[in-house]
């Protein structure tokens, strides 16, 4: 688990300010990508730089060119700092936050027809495991439904 407390963000007038302390595990390729993705998006939102992955070409006109560059740089840095070395090697050729994000989604989001069929079979064949408590069984079921519902989000 990584603890960071000195990252900057852009407030309503887009001046860097210090953010709150937060904890987030680095994504190593074997964990739950969707949960990690939601946490990083929340972090980018807190830092007021989520637009760098959602709409990098439509940043507010009120920002200077330098502020836009800072936002984009901060977003890619935030994403990279939350990845393990092995995952970082897989996205090494990507330069922008949007491109890094799209590459991660293409690698780790379940999109292919084969994977969706497999997930549907697992979901429809799901049975409670008696060796697990009810909460763990429900978590496993919910994870399957989330994985099945996931779709990629591109940058606009």
Coordinates of C-alpha atoms in Angstrom, one line a residue:
X1 CA 0.0 0.0 0.0
X2 CA 1.3 3.4 -0.9
X3 CA 0.6 6.5 1.1
X4 CA 0.9 9.9 -0.6
X5 CA 0.1 13.3 0.9
X6 CA 1.8 16.0 -1.1
X7 CA 0.2 15.9 -4.5
X8 CA -1.1 19.1 -6.0
X9 CA -4.5 19.7 -7.6
X10 CA -6.2 22.5 -9.4
X11 CA -9.0 24.2 -7.5
X12 CA -11.8 26.2 -9.1
X13 CA -9.4 28.9 -10.2
X14 CA -6.9 26.3 -11.3
X15 CA -4.1 27.2 -8.8
X16 CA -2.2 24.2 -7.4
X17 CA -3.2 23.4 -3.8
X18 CA -2.2 20.6 -1.5
X19 CA -4.5 17.6 -1.3
X20 CA -5.6 15.3 1.5
X21 CA -3.8 12.1 2.4
X22 CA -5.0 8.9 0.7
X23 CA -4.0 5.2 0.5
X24 CA -4.2 3.2 -2.7
X25 CA -2.6 -0.1 -3.7
X26 CA -0.5 -0.2 -6.8
X27 CA -2.1 -2.2 -9.6
X28 CA 0.1 -5.2 -10.4
X29 CA -2.0 -6.8 -13.1
X30 CA -3.4 -9.6 -10.9
X31 CA -5.9 -7.6 -8.7
X32 CA -9.3 -6.2 -9.5
X33 CA -8.7 -3.7 -12.3
X34 CA -12.2 -2.2 -12.1
X35 CA -11.8 -1.3 -8.4
X36 CA -8.3 0.1 -8.9
X37 CA -9.6 2.1 -11.9
X38 CA -12.4 3.6 -9.8
X39 CA -10.0 4.6 -7.1
X40 CA -7.6 6.3 -9.5
X41 CA -10.5 8.1 -11.2
X42 CA -11.6 9.3 -7.8
X43 CA -8.1 10.5 -7.1
X44 CA -7.8 12.3 -10.4
X45 CA -11.2 13.9 -9.7
X46 CA -10.1 15.0 -6.3
X47 CA -7.0 16.6 -7.9
X48 CA -9.3 18.3 -10.5
X49 CA -7.4 16.6 -13.4
X50 CA -9.9 13.8 -14.4
X51 CA -10.5 15.7 -17.6
X52 CA -7.0 14.7 -18.7
X53 CA -8.2 11.2 -19.3
X54 CA -11.8 11.8 -20.1
X55 CA -11.6 14.9 -22.4
X56 CA -8.0 15.9 -22.9
X57 CA -8.8 17.9 -26.1
X58 CA -11.6 19.8 -24.4
X59 CA -9.9 21.3 -21.4
X60 CA -11.3 24.6 -20.3
X61 CA -10.3 27.6 -22.4
X62 CA -9.8 29.5 -19.1
X63 CA -6.6 27.5 -18.6
X64 CA -3.3 28.7 -20.0
X65 CA -1.3 26.4 -22.2
X66 CA 1.1 25.9 -19.3
X67 CA -1.7 25.0 -16.9
X68 CA -3.1 22.5 -19.4
X69 CA 0.3 20.9 -19.8
X70 CA 0.7 20.7 -16.1
X71 CA -2.7 19.0 -15.7
X72 CA -1.9 16.5 -18.4
X73 CA 1.5 15.8 -16.9
X74 CA 0.1 15.5 -13.4
X75 CA -2.5 13.0 -14.6
X76 CA 0.0 10.7 -16.3
X77 CA 2.2 10.9 -13.2
X78 CA -0.6 10.0 -10.9
X79 CA -1.5 7.0 -13.0
X80 CA 2.1 5.8 -13.3
X81 CA 2.7 6.2 -9.6
X82 CA -0.2 3.8 -8.9
X83 CA 1.2 1.0 -11.2
X84 CA 3.6 -1.7 -10.3
X85 CA 6.8 -2.0 -12.4
X86 CA 5.6 -5.0 -14.4
X87 CA 2.4 -3.1 -15.5
X88 CA 4.4 0.0 -16.1
X89 CA 6.6 -1.9 -18.6
X90 CA 3.4 -2.9 -20.5
X91 CA 2.4 0.8 -21.0
X92 CA 5.9 2.2 -21.4
X93 CA 5.4 3.4 -25.0
X94 CA 2.3 5.5 -24.1
X95 CA 3.1 9.2 -23.4
X96 CA -0.2 10.8 -22.5
X97 CA -2.6 10.1 -19.6
X98 CA -5.4 9.3 -22.1
X99 CA -3.2 6.9 -24.0
X100 CA -2.0 5.2 -20.8
X101 CA -5.5 4.9 -19.6
X102 CA -6.8 3.4 -22.9
X103 CA -3.9 0.9 -23.0
X104 CA -4.6 -0.2 -19.4
X105 CA -8.3 -0.7 -20.2
X106 CA -7.5 -2.6 -23.4
X107 CA -5.2 -4.9 -21.4
X108 CA -7.2 -5.4 -18.2
X109 CA -10.9 -4.8 -18.9
X110 CA -12.9 -7.8 -20.0
X111 CA -14.2 -6.9 -23.5
X112 CA -13.8 -9.8 -25.8
X113 CA -16.7 -12.0 -26.8
X114 CA -15.0 -15.1 -25.5
X115 CA -14.4 -13.5 -22.1
X116 CA -18.0 -12.3 -21.9
X117 CA -19.3 -15.8 -22.7
X118 CA -17.0 -17.3 -20.1
X119 CA -18.2 -14.7 -17.5
X120 CA -21.8 -15.4 -18.3
X121 CA -21.3 -19.1 -17.9
X122 CA -19.6 -18.5 -14.5
X123 CA -22.4 -16.1 -13.5
X124 CA -25.2 -18.5 -14.5
X125 CA -23.5 -21.4 -12.9
X126 CA -22.6 -19.6 -9.7
X127 CA -23.2 -21.6 -6.5
X128 CA -22.5 -20.6 -3.0
X129 CA -19.3 -22.0 -1.6
X130 CA -20.1 -23.6 1.8
X131 CA -16.5 -23.0 2.9
X132 CA -16.9 -19.2 2.5
X133 CA -19.1 -16.9 4.5
X134 CA -22.2 -15.2 3.0
X135 CA -20.4 -11.9 2.6
X136 CA -17.5 -13.5 0.6
X137 CA -19.9 -15.4 -1.6
X138 CA -21.9 -12.2 -2.3
X139 CA -18.7 -10.3 -3.0
X140 CA -17.6 -13.0 -5.6
X141 CA -21.1 -12.8 -7.2
X142 CA -21.0 -9.0 -7.3
X143 CA -17.5 -9.0 -8.8
X144 CA -18.7 -11.3 -11.7
X145 CA -21.6 -9.0 -12.4
X146 CA -19.3 -5.9 -12.4
X147 CA -16.8 -7.6 -14.7
X148 CA -19.6 -8.6 -17.1
X149 CA -21.0 -5.0 -17.1
X150 CA -17.7 -3.3 -17.7
X151 CA -17.1 -1.6 -20.9
X152 CA -14.1 0.4 -22.1
X153 CA -14.2 4.2 -22.0
X154 CA -12.2 6.0 -24.6
X155 CA -10.8 9.5 -24.5
X156 CA -12.7 12.2 -26.4

